[in-house]
Short mmCIF file of C-alpha atoms in Angstrom, two decimals:
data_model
loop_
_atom_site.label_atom_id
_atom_site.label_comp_id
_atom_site.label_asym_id
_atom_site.label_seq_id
_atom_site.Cartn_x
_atom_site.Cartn_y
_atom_site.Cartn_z
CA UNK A 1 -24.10 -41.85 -20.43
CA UNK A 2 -20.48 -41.79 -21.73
CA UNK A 3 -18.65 -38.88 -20.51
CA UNK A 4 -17.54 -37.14 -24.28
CA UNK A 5 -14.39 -34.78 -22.63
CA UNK A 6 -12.58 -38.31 -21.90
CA UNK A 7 -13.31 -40.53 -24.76
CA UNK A 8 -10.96 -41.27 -27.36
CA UNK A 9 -13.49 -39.12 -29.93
CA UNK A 10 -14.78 -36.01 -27.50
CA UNK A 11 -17.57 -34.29 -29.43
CA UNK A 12 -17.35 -31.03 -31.98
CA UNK A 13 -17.82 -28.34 -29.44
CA UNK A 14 -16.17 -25.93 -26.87
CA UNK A 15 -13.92 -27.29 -23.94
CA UNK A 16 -13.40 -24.82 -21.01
CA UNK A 17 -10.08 -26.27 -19.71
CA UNK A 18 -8.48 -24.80 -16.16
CA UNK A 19 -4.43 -24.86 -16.40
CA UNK A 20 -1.70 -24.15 -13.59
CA UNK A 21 -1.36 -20.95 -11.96
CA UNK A 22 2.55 -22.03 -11.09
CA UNK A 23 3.21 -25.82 -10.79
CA UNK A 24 2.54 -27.23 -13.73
CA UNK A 25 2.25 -30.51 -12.01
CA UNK A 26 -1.17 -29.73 -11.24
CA UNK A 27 -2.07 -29.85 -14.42
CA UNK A 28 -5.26 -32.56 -14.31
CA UNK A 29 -5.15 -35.93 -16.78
CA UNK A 30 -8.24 -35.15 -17.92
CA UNK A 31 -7.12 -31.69 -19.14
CA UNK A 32 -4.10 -33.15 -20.64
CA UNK A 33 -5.93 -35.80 -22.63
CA UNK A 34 -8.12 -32.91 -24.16
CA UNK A 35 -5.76 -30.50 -24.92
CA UNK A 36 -4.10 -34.02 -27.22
CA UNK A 37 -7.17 -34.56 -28.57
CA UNK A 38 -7.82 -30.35 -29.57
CA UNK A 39 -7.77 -28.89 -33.35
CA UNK A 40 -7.71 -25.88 -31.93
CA UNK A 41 -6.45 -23.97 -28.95
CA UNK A 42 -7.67 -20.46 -28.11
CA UNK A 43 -5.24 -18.80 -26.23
CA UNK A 44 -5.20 -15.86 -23.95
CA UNK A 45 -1.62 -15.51 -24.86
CA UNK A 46 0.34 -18.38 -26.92
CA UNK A 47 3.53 -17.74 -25.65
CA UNK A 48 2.84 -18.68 -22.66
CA UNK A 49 0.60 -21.86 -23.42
CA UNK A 50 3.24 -22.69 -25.92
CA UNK A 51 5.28 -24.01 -22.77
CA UNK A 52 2.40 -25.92 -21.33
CA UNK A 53 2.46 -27.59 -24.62
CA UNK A 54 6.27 -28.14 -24.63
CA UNK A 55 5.94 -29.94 -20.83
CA UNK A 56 3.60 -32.24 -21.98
CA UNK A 57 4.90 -33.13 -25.33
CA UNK A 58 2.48 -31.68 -27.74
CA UNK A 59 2.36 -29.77 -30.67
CA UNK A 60 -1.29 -28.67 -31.18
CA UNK A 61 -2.43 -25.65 -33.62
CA UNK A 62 -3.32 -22.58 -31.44
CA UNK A 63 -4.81 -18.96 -31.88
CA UNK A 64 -4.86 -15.89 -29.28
CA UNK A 65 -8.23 -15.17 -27.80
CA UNK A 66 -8.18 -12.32 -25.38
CA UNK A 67 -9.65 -9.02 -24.51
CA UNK A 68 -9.40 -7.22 -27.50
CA UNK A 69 -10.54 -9.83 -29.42
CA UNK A 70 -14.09 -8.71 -31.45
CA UNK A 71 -17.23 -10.28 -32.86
CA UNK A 72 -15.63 -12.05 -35.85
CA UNK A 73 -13.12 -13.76 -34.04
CA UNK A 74 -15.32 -15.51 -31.78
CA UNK A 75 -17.76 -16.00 -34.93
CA UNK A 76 -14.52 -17.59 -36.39
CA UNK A 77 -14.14 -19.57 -33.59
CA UNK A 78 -18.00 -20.82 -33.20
CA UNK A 79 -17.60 -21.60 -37.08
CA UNK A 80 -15.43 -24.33 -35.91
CA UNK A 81 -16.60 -25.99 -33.20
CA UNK A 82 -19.83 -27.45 -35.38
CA UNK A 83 -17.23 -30.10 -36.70
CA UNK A 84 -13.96 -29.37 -34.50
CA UNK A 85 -12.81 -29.66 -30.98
CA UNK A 86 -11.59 -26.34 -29.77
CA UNK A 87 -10.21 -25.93 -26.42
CA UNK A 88 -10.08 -22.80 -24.51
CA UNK A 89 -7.27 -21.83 -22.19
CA UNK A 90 -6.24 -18.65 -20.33
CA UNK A 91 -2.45 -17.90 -19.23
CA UNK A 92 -3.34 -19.84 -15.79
CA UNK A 93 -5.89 -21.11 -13.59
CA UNK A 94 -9.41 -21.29 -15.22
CA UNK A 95 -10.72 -19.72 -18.20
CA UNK A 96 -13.87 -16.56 -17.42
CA UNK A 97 -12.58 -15.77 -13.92
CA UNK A 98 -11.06 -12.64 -14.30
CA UNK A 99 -10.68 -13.50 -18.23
CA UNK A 100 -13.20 -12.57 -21.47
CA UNK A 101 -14.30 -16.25 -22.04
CA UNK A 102 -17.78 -15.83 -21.26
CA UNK A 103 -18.18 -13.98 -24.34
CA UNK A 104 -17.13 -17.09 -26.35
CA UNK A 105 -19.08 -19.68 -23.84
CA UNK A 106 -22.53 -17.18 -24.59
CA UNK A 107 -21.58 -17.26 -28.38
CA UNK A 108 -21.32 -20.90 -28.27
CA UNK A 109 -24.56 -21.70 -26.67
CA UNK A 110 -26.36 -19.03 -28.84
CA UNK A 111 -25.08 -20.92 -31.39
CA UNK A 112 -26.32 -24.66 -30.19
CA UNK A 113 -22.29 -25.70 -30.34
CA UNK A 114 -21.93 -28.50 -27.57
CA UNK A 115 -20.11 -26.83 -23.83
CA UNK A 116 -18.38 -28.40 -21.32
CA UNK A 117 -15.89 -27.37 -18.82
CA UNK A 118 -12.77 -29.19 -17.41
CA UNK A 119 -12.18 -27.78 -13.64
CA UNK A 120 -9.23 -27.60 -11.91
CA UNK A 121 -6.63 -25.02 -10.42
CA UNK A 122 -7.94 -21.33 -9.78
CA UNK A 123 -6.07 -19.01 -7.56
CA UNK A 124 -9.27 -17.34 -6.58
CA UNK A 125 -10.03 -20.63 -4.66
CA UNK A 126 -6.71 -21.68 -3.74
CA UNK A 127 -6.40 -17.91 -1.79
CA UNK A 128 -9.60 -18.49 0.38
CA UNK A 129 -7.84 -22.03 1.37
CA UNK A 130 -5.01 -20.48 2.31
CA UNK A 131 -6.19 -17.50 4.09
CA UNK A 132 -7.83 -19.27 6.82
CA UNK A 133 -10.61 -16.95 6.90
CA UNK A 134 -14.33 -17.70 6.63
CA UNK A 135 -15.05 -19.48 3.04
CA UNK A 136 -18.85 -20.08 3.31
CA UNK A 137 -19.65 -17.11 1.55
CA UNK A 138 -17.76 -15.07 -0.56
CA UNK A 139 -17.43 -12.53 -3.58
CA UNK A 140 -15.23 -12.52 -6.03
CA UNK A 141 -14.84 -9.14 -7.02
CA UNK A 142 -11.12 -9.55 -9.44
CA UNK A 143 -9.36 -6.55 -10.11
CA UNK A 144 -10.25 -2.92 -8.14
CA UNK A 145 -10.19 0.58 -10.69
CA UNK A 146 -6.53 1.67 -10.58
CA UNK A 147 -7.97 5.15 -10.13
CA UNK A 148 -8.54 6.36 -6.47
CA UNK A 149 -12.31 7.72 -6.63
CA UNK A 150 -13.86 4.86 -8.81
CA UNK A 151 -11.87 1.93 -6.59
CA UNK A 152 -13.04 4.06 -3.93
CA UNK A 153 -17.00 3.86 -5.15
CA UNK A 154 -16.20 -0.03 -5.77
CA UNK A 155 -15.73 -0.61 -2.21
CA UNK A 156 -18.32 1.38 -1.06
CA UNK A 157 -20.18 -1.00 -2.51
CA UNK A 158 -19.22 -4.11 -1.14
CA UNK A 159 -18.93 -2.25 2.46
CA UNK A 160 -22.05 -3.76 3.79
CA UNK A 161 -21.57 -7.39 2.10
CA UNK A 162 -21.80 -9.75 5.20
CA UNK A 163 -19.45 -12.00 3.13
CA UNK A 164 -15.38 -12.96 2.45
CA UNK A 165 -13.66 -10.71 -0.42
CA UNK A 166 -11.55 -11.97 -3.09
CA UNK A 167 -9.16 -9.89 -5.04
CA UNK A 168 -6.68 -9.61 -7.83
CA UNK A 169 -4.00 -7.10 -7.49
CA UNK A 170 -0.65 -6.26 -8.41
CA UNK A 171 2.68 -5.56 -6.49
CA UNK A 172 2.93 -2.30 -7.62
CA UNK A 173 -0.94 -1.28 -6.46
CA UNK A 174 -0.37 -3.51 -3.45
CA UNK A 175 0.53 -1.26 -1.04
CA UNK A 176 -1.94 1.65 -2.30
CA UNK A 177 -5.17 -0.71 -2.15
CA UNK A 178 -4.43 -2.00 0.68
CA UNK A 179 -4.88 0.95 2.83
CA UNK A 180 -8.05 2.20 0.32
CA UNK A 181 -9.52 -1.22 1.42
CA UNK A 182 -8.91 0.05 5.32
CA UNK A 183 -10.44 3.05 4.36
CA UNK A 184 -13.62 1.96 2.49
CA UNK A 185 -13.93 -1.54 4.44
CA UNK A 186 -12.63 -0.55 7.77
CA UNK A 187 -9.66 -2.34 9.27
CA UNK A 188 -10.54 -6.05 8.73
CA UNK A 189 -8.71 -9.12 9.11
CA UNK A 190 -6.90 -9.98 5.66
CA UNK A 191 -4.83 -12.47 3.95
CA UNK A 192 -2.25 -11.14 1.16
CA UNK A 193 -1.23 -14.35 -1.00
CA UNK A 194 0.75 -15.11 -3.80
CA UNK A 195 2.86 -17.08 -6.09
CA UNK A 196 0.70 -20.11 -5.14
CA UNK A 197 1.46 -23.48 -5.64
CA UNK A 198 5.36 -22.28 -6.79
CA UNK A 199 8.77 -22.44 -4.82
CA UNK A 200 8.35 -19.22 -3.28
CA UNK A 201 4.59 -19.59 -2.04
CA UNK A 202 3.92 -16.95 0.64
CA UNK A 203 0.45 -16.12 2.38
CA UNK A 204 0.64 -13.39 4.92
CA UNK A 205 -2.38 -12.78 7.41
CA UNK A 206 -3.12 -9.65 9.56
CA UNK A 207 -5.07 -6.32 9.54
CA UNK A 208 -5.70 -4.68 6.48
CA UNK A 209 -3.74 -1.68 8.11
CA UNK A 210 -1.15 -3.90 9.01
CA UNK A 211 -0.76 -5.25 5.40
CA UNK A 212 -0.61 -2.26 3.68
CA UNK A 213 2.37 -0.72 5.96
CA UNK A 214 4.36 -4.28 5.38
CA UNK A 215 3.88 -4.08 1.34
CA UNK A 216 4.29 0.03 1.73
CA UNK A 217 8.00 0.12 0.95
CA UNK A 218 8.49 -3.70 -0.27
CA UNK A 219 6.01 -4.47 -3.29
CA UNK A 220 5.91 -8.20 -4.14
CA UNK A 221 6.67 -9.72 -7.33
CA UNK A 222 4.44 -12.40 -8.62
CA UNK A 223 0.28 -13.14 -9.37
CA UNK A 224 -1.53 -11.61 -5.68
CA UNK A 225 -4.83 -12.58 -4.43
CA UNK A 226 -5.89 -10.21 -1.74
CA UNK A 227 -8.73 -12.15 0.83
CA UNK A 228 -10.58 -9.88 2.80
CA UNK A 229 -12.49 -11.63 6.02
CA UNK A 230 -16.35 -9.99 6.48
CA UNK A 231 -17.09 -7.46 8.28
CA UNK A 232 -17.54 -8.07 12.07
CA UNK A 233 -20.44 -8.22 14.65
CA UNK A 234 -19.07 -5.11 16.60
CA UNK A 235 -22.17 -2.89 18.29
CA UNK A 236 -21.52 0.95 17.03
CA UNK A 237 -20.54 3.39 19.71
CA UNK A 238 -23.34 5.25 21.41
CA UNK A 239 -22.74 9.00 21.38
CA UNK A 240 -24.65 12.14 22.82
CA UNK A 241 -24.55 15.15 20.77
CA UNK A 242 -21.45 16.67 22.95
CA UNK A 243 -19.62 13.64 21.68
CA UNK A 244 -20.63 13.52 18.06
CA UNK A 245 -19.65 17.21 17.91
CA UNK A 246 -16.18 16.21 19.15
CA UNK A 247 -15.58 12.90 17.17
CA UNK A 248 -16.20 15.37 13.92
CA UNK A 249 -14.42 18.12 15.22
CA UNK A 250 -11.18 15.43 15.35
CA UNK A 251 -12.13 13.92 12.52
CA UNK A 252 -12.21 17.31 10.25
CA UNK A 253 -8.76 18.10 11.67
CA UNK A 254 -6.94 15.70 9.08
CA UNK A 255 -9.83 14.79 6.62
CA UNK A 256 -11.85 16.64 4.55
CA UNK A 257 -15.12 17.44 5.65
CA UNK A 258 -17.51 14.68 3.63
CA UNK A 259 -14.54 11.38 4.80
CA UNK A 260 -14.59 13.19 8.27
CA UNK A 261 -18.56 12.58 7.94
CA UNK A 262 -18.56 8.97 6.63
CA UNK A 263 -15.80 7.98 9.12
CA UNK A 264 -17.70 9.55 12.12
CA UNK A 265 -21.12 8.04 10.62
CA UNK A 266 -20.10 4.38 10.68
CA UNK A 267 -18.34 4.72 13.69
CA UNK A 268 -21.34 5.02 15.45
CA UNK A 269 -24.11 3.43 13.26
CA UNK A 270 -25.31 6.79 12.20
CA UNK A 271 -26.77 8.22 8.83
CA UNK A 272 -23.56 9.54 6.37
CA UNK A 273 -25.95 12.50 5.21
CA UNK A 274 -27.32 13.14 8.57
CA UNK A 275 -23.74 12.85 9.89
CA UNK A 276 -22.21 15.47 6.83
CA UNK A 277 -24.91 18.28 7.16
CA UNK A 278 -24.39 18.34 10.82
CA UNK A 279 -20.30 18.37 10.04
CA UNK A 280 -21.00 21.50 7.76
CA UNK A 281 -22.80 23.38 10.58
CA UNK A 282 -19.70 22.91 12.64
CA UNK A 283 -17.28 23.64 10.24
CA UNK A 284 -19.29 27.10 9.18
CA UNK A 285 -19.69 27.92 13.00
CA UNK A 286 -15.76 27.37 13.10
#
């Protein structure tokens, strides 16, 4: 069956093309040929696939498509693609991950308008090569809440995943989720990387501890993936009650009473709400 994103007359439809995250060398010759043959281009943000273009000698009609883009601009866009080739694009890497696209692709298919997808670079991927820790299972989870109690509820929820974690970030936040990954994740092994496949391409491995007191005064510049290895096969500390009484008492003398709990409780395999009411009889018996 002939392959339509390669022949000289692809079919009407929607094209999911992946672009560089940094060297645009990597862009494929498959997703060069269809971003020729396009008569339409939605952009995340055309500025920036303006100088995709302008490498690679085109001039091709575009239009922004991005997150604040509604209902009739993806009805707009469906409209077209019964008799048109249009091409979606995000500013790097490949279109959905971390990106609105889906949106469009569920539109699309709704709509019976023919789908296909042109892989290639995602910094997601590239991270997990780079990081050297364990890539047979793994969650991409993008970007963390910028606020401190809903990133930390986010993490709570991946605490117990017996798998790799992959995530956007920022310089700025670096530092700050970092150490709220130590916290909710406990001090794993981690990989910070970022400007990938560019001049300056850096990975840095260590504790998640250890990362977040390098980035603490020194925020990067450029796009970050954070990699964060699973969590490990370590037996939880045995305790009598003498001891549990003294690992909260510690505990409550630089944390607040319910993180004193949940730090003692996974410490040694224990209940959190076992752990907390028994940390409240302490605290009220002074």
């Amino acid at each position: 069956m002939p392959d339509s994103t390669i022949s000289n007359s692809p079919l009407p439809g929607l094209y999911i093309v992946a672009t560089p995250i940094g060297n645009l060398g990597d862009i494929t010759a498959r997703a060069g040929a269809m971003l020729a043959r396009a008569d339409l281009i939605a952009a995340e943000d055309t500025r920036v696939t303006a100088k995709l273009l302008s490498h690679l000698g085109l001039r091709v009609q575009m239009t922004p498509y991005h997150d604040h883009s509604d209902e009739r601009t993806r009805a707009a866009l469906v409209a077209r693609m019964a008799n048109e080739v249009v091409v979606l694009v995000s500013d790097a890497g490949t279109p959905l991950i971390s990106d609105p696209g889906y949106k469009l692709v569920r539109d699309a298919r709704a709509a019976g308008r023919h789908v296909a997808t042109l892989p290639g670079p995602c910094a997601a991927i590239a991270a997990i090569t780079l990081s050297g820790l364990p890539s047979d299972r793994f969650l991409f989870a993008g970007f963390l809440p910028s606020k401190a109690k809903a990133r930390a509820d986010t993490l709570a929820e991946f605490a117990g995943l017996r798998a790799t974690l992959v995530f956007y970030e920022s310089g700025p936040r670096l530092a700050s989720a970092l150490a709220a990954m130590a916290e909710g994740l406990g001090d794993r092994e981690a990989a910070v990387a970022r400007e990938i496949s560019k001049m300056f391409e850096e990975c840095v491995t260590g504790t998640l501890t250890e990362l977040a007191a390098r980035y603490a005064d020194a925020p990067p510049k450029g796009e970050i993936v954070v990699v964060v290895g699973p969590p490990g096969d370590a037996v939880p500390e045995q305790a009598d009650d003498a001891t549990l009484d003294t690992a909260l008492r510690d505990a409550m003398a630089d944390k607040p009473v319910a993180q004193a709990a949940k730090a003692v409780a996974k410490r040694f395999g224990l209940d959190r709400h076992d752990i907390y009411a028994r940390a409240l009889t302490l605290k009220d018996a002074g």
